[in-house]
XYZ file of C-alpha atoms in Angstrom:
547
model
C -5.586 -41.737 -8.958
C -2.221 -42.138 -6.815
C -3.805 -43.149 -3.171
C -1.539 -41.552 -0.529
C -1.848 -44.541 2.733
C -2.215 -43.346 6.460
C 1.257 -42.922 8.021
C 3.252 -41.576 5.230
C 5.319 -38.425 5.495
C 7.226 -35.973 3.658
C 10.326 -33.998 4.246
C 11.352 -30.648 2.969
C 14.791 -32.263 1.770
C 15.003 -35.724 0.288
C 12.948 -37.734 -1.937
C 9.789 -36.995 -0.313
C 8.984 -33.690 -0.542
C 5.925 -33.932 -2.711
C 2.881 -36.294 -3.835
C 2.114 -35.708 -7.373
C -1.227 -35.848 -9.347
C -1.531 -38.615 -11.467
C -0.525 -36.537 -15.003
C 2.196 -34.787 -12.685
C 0.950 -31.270 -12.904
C 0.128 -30.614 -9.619
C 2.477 -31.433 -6.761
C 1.744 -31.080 -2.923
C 4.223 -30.460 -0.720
C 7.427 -28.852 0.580
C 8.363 -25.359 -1.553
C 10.820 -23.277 -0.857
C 10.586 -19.639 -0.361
C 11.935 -17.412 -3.324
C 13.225 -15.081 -1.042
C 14.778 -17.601 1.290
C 15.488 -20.882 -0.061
C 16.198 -22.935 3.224
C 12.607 -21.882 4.318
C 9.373 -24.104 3.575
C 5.696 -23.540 2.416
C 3.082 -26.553 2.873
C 1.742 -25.887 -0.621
C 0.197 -27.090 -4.110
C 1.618 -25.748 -7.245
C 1.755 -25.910 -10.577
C 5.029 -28.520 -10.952
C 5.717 -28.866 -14.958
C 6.040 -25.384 -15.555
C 9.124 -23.294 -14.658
C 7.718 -20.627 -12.353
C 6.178 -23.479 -9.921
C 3.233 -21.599 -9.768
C 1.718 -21.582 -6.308
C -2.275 -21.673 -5.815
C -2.565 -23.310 -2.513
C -0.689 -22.817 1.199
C -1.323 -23.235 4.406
C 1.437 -22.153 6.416
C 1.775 -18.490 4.893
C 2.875 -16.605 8.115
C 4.862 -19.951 10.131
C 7.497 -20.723 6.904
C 9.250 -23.981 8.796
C 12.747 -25.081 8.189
C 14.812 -28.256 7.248
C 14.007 -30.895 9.777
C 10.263 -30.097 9.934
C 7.496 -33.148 8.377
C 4.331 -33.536 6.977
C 2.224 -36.603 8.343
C -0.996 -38.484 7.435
C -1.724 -39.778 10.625
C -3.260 -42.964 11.921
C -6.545 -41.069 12.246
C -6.828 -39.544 9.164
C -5.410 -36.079 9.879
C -2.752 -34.180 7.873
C -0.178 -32.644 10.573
C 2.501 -30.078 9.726
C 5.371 -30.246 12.651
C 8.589 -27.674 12.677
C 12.161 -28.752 13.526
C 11.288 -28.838 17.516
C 7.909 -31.197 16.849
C 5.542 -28.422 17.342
C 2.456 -28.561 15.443
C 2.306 -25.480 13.089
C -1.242 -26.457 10.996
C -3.215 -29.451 11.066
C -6.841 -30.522 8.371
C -8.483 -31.236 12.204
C -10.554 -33.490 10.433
C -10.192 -37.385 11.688
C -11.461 -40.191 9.742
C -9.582 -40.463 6.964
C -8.949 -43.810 5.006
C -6.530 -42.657 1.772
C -5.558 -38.969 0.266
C -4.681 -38.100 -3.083
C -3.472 -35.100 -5.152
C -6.074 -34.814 -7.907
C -5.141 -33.472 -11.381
C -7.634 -30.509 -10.955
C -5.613 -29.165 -8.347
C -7.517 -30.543 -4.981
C -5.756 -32.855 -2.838
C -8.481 -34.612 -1.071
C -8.762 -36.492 2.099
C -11.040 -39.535 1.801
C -13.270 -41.409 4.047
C -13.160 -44.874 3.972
C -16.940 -44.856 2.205
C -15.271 -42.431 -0.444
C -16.307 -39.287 0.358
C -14.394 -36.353 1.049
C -13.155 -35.440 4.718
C -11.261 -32.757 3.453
C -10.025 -31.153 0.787
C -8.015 -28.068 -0.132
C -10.832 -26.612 -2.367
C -12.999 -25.639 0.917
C -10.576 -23.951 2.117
C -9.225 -21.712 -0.636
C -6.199 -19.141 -0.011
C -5.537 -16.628 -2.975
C -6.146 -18.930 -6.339
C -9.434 -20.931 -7.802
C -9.102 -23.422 -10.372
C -11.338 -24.847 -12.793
C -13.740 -27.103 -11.564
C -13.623 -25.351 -7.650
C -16.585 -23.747 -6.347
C -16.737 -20.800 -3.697
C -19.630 -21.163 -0.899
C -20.850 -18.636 1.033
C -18.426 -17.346 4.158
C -15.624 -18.173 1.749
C -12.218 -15.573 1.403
C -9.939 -15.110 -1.097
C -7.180 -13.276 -0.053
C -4.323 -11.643 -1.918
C -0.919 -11.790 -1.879
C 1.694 -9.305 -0.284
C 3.782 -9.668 -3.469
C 4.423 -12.314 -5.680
C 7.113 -13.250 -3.166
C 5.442 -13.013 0.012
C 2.373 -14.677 0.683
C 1.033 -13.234 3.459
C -2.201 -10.785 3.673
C -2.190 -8.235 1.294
C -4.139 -5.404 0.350
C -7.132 -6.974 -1.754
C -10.102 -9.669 -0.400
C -13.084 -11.386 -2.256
C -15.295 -12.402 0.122
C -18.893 -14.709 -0.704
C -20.641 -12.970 2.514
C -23.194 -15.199 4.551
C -26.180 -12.696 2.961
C -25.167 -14.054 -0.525
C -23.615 -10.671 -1.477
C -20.128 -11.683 -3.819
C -17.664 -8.480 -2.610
C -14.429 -6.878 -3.750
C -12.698 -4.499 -0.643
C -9.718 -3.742 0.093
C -8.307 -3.733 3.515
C -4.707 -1.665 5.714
C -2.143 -3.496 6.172
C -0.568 -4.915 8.650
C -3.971 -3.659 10.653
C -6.236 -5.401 8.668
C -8.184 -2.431 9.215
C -11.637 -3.282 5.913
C -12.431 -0.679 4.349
C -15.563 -0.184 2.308
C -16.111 -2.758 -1.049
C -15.428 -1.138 -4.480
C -17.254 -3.890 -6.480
C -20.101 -6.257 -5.511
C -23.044 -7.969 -7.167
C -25.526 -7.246 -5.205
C -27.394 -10.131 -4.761
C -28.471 -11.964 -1.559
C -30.130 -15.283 -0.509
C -28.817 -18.301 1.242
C -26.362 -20.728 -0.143
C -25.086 -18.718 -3.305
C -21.886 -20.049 -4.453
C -19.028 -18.785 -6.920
C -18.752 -21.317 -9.562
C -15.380 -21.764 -11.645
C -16.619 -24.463 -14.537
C -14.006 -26.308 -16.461
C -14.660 -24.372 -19.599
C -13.134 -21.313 -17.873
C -16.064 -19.536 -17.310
C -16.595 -18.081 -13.440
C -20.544 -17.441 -12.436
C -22.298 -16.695 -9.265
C -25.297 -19.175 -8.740
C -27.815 -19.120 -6.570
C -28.542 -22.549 -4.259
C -29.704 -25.898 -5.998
C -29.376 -23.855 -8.971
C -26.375 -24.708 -12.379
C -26.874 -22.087 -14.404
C -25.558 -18.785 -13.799
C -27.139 -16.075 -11.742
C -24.490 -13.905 -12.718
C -21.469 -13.899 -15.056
C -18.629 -12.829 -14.198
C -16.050 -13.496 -16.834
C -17.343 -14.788 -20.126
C -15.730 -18.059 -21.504
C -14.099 -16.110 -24.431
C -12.584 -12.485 -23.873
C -12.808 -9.806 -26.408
C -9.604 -8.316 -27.691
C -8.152 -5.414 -25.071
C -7.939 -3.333 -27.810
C -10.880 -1.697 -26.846
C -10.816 -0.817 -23.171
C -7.477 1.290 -23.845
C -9.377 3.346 -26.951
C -11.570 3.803 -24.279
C -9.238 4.767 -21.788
C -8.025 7.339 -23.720
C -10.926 8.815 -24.587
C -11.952 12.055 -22.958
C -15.275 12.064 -20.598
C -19.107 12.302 -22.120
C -20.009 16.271 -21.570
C -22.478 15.310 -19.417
C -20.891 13.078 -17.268
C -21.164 14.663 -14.166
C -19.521 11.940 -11.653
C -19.122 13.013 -8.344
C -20.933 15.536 -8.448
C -18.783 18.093 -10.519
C -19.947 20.111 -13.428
C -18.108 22.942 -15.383
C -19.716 26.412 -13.660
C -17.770 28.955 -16.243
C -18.377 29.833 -19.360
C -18.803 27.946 -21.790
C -21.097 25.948 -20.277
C -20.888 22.258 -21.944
C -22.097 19.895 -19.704
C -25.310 18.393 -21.488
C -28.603 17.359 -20.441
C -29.616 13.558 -19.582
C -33.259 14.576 -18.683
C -35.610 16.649 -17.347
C -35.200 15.814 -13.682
C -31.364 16.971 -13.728
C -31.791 20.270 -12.033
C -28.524 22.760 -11.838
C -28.149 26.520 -10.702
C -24.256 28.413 -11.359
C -24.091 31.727 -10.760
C -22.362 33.978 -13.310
C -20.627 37.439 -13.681
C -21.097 38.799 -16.487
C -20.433 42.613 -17.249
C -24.205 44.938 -17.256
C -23.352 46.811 -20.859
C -20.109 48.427 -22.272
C -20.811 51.460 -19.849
C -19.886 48.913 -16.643
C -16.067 49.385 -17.901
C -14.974 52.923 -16.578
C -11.223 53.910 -17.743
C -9.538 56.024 -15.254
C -7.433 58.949 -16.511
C -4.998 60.693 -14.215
C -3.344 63.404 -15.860
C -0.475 64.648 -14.029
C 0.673 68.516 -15.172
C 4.482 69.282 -16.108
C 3.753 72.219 -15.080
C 4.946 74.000 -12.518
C 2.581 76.433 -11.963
C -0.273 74.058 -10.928
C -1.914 75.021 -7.578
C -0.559 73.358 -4.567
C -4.085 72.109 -3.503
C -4.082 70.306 -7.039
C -1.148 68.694 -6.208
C -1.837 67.330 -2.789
C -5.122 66.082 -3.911
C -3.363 64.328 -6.828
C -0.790 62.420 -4.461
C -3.374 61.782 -1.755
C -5.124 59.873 -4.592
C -2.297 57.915 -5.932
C -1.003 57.224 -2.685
C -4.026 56.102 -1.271
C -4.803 54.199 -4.336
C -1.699 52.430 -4.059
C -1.381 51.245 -0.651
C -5.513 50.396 -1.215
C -4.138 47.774 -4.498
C -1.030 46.899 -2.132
C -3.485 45.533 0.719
C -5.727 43.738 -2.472
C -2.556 42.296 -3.446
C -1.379 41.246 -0.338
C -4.662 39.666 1.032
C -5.264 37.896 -2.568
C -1.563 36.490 -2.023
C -2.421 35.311 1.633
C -5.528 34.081 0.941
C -4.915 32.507 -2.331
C -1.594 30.403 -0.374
C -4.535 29.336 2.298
C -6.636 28.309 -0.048
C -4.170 26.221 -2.023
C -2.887 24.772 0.991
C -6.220 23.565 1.939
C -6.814 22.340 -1.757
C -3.545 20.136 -0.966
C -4.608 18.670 1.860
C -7.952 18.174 1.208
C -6.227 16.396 -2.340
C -3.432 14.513 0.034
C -6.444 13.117 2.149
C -8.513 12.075 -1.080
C -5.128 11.017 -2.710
C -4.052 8.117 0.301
C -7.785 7.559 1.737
C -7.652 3.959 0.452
C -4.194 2.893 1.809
C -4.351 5.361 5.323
C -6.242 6.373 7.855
C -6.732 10.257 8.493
C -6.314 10.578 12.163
C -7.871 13.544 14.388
C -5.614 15.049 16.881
C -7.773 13.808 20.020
C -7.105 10.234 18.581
C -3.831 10.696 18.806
C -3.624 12.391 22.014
C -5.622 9.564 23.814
C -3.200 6.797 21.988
C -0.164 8.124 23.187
C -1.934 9.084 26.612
C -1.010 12.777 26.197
C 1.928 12.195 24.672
C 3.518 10.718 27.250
C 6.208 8.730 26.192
C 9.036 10.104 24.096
C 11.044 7.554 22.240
C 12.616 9.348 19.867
C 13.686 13.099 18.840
C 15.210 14.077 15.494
C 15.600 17.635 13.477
C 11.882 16.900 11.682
C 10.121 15.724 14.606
C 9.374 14.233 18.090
C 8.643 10.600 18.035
C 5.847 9.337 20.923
C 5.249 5.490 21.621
C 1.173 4.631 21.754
C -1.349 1.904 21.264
C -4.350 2.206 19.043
C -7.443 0.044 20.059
C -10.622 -1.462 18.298
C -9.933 -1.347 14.447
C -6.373 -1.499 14.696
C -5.474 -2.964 18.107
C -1.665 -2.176 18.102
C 1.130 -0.164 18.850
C 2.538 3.239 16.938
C 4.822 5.158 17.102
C 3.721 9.406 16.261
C 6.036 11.550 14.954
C 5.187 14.795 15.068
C 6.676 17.328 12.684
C 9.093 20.273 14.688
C 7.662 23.494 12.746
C 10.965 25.508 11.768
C 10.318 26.636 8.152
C 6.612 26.572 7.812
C 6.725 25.930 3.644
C 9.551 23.532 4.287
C 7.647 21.931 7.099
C 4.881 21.423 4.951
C 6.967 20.194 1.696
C 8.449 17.908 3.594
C 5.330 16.081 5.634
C 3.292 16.474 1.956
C 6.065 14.437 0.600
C 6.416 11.410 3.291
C 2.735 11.133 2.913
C 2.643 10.776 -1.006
C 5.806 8.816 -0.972
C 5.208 6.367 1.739
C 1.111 6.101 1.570
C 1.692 4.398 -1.812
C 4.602 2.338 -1.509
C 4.010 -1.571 0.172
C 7.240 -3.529 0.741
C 8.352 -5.464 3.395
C 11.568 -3.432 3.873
C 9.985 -0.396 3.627
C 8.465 1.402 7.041
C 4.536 1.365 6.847
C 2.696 4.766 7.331
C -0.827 3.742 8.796
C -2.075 7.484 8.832
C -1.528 11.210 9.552
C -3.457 13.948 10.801
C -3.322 17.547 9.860
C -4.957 18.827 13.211
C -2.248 21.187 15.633
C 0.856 20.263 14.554
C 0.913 17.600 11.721
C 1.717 13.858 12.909
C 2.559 10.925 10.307
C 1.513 7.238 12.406
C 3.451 4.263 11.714
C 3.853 0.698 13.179
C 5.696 0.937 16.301
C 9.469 -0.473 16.119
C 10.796 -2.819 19.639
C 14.164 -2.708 18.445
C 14.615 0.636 17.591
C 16.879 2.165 15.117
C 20.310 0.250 13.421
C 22.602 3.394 15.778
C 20.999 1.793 18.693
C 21.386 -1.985 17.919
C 24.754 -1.479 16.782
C 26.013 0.087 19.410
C 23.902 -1.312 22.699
C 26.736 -3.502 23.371
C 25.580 -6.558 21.963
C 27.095 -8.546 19.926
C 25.012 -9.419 17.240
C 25.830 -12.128 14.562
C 26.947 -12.405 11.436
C 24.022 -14.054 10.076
C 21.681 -11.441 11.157
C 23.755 -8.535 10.843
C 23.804 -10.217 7.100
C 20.199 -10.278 7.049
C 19.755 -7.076 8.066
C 21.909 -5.519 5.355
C 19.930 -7.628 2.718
C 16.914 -5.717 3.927
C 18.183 -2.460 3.283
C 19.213 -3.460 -0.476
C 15.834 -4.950 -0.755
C 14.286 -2.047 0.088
C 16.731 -0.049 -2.230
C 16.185 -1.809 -5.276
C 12.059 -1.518 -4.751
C 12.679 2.002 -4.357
C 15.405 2.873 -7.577
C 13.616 -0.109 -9.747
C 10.455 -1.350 -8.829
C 7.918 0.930 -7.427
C 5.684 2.939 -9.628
C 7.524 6.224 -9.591
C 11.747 5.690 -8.580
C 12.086 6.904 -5.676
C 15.582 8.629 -4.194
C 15.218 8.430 -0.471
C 18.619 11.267 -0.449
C 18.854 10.634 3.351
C 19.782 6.689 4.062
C 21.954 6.832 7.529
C 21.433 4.364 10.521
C 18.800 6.381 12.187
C 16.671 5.622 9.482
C 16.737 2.681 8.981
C 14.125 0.802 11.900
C 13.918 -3.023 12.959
C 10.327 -4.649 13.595
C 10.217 -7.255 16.077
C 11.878 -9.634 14.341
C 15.170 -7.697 13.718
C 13.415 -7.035 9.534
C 15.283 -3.513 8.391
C 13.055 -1.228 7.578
C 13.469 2.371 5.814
C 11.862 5.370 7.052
C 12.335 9.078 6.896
C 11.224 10.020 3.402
C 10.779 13.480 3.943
C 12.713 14.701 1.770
C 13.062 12.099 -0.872
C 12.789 13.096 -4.245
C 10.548 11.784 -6.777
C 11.321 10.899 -10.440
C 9.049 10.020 -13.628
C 9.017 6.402 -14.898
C 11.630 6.808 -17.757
C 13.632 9.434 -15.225
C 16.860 8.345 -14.157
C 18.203 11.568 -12.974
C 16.938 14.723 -11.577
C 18.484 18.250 -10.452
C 17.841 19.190 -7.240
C 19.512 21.519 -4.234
C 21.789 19.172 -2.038
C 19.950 17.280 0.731
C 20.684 14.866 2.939
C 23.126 14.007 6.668
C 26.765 15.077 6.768
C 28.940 12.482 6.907
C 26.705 10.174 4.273
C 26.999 12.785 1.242
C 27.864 11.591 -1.782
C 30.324 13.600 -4.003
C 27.888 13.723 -6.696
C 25.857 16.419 -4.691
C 29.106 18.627 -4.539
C 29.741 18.556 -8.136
C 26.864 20.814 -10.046
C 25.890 17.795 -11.718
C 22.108 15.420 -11.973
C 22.233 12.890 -8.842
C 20.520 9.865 -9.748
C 19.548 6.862 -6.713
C 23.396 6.156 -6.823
C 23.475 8.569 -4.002
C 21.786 6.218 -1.939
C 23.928 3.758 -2.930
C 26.795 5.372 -1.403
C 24.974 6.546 1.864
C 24.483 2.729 2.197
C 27.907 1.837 1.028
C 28.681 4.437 4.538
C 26.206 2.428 6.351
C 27.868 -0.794 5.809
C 31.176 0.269 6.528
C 29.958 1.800 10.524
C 27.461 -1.294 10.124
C 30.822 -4.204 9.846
C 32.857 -2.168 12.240
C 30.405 -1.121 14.808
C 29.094 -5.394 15.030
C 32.968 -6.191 15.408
């Protein structure tokens, strides 16, 4: 074991930016961002493999820069100061003779009797290693992405009742919703055991063996669980509630408790089907009574089927349009929140403040309380086509609610009450029109960083995100800046979704004048290098307007 004395210190550039485990697989230290290289987690990681895996930080959401130090104090503390001396995250624990970076992946503050003062283990982040145990209160949080470490959208938590929980929860709210998985059990001082032969159990206090497995030491081939994913449902299988109520009927029966009623139509004898025969005469010499009765009937008959087919058409386009939205609110329940309009009216106190006005909607600044405890900005959606109206909130719902990237705007709900409203995080700095041209000057460097944004947020959207995206409307106004000047991209209204192996699509022309690419004048497939022109118009008003 390499003992780590009281007063040493690392540096995020130089020699000492890490203590290594004895075998060197484990290093703790400075690591530098992936997505910004002259930025610095206080982390472990895996150091003789290539990726540098991380499974331990503790400065997630305050990366520091060059010039910032890691100390072992006099007292036994670990400190973590920025450039400016500030302390950014401390252990808090005093009375501490020696530290070390073990080769199981714990670095471990010691007391000078030998036992632990603290120790990485206890206070896990996103990763458990062989040989760590879980105790109850204990969260595991997941990642943003594999590049960004901050809160994601997935927690296991080891509650105080002894119940081991899977939930997911918003983000950035942080808003919980309810747990997916859990093992149901309860008692005091269970604990989530990860033993060395790579098996992971839930035990209950003072007891080793397991209470519960929850991964078995040896995995059987996958080969199985996708036969069974592609095999079609049991008959019977009634989950959630939904049966087959037509004929054939084929659900089957588990027991004698299941108890089902469906109500049929079904036709009384071959008499039920009257044919009727209107015979109309060639004849002239048919009485003129005969006549009028004959076109009183067909008329009436017709404007009667006219008013059936008219209703059916009205009420069938209700009916799907409820279907929709009742499917759009199932569809994004676990990554929004489906707001009522009296919510929304006592966020934005009446809808008060106007911050914003476009050709789809009015934009009001608000503040949400309790769960969320923030501020939002509501767009409501300007009716001028009702189908296109419609279309076009339907699509920023399903295109938005699933996407997660940090360059990408964040939709935290909509409601479908009075006129619809989408709900995102409120923006301080506006839109790139206004910060370009506010009269500030603003540098290089972040005018740079801004632009890398955008391309971020590009890429994820043409490359990376389950279905490619083409946003077909990129232009300064839509593009937003959080509080700390990150681009974001908004607006997807009319984006256009494509199918995994999809590259190009055929669609009517779309988009701002002025940002059009000449693709969508042509007749021809656009593919997402129409956004990459917009943005190619973006950067041109985006050099000249920061000049």
């Amino acid at each position: 074991m390499h003992n780590i004395s009281l007063g040493s210190t690392l540096n995020p550039e130089g020699p000492n930016r890490s203590w290594l485990s004895p075998s060197g697989d484990f290093a703790f230290g400075f690591q530098p961002l992936e997505t910004n290289s002259s930025l610095y987690l206080l982390a472990i990681w895996f150091d003789q493999i290539d990726e540098k895996f991380t499974v331990w930080y503790a400065n997630c959401t305050t990366a520091v820069s060059p010039g910032s130090s890691l100390q072992f104090t006099l007292n036994g503390t670990l400190c973590l100061r920025d450039s400016t001396g500030s302390e950014i995250w401390g252990s808090q624990i005093a009375g501490g003779a020696y530290a070390s970076m073990n080769d199981n992946g714990n670095f471990v503050v010691y007391g000078a009797d030998g036992s632990p003062t603290w120790q990485s283990f206890t206070t896990p982040t996103d990763t458990i290693l062989p040989s760590q145990e879980l105790v109850s209160g204990t969260i595991l949080h997941a990642r943003l992405m594999d590049t960004d470490c901050s809160n994601g959208w997935f927690i296991l938590s080891l509650e105080t009742n002894g119940n081991l929980t899977f939930y997911t929860v918003a983000v950035p709210t942080g808003f919980q919703y309810d747990s997916y998985w859990s093992t149901n059990t309860s008692g005091n001082g269970g604990k989530l055991v990860y033993d060395t032969n790579g098996t992971i159990y839930y035990a209950l206090e003072n007891m080793q063996h397991p209470t519960i497995d929850i991964l078995p030491a040896e995995m059987d081939s996958t080969d199985q669980y996708y036969h069974w994913a592609k095999l079609d449902p049991d008959v019977f299988d009634n989950s959630g509630h939904c049966w087959k109520k037509k004929l054939p009927l084929s659900n089957g029966n588990e027991g004698s408790e299941v108890q089902r009623t469906v109500y049929l139509k079904v036709p009384k004898d071959n008499h039920s089907q009257t044919l009727l025969n209107i015979e109309v005469s060639t004849k002239w010499k048919t009485n003129r009574k005969d006549w009028i009765l004959g076109g009183s009937i067909i008329i009436g008959s017709s404007v009667f089927l006219n008013f059936l087919f008219i209703s059916a058409h009205f009420l069938g386009a209700r009916f799907r349009a409820t279907r929709e939205k009742n499917h759009l609110r199932a569809w994004t329940r676990m990554m929004t929140r489906d707001f009522t309009y009296r919510e929304l009216e006592e966020a934005t106190n009446g809808f008060n403040e106007e911050v914003g006005r476009g050709t789809s909607g009015i934009v009001y600044k608000g503040y949400l309380h309790g769960e969320f405890d923030t501020s939002i900005a509501v767009k409501k959606i300007i009716h001028r086509i009702p189908q296109e109206t419609e279309k076009e909130f339907t699509m920023e719902v399903q295109t938005i609610g699933h996407t997660l990237h940090k360059n990408l705007v964040q939709l935290l709900g909509f409601c479908y009450e009075g006129s619809e409203s989408l709900v995102y995080p409120f923006m301080p700095n506006g839109c790139l029109t206004k910060f370009l041209f506010s009269g500030k000057r603003p540098s290089w460097d972040l005018r740079v960083d801004i632009a890398h944004g955008v391309a971020r947020g590009l890429l994820y959207l043409h490359e990376e995100c389950g279905k490619r995206i083409i946003h077909c409307d990129i232009k300064p106004e839509n593009i937003l800046l959080d509080d700390n000047f990150i681009a974001k991209i908004s607006d997807f209204g009319i984006a256009k979704l494509l199918k995994a192996e999809q590259t190009k699509t055929s669609t009517g022309i779309r988009g701002t004048r002025g940002y059009f690419a000449p693709e969508w004048f042509k007749n021809v497939r656009i593919s997402s290098k129409v956004d990459v022109y917009s943005f190619g118009i973006v950067l041109l008003e985006y050099a000249a307007g920061g000049m």
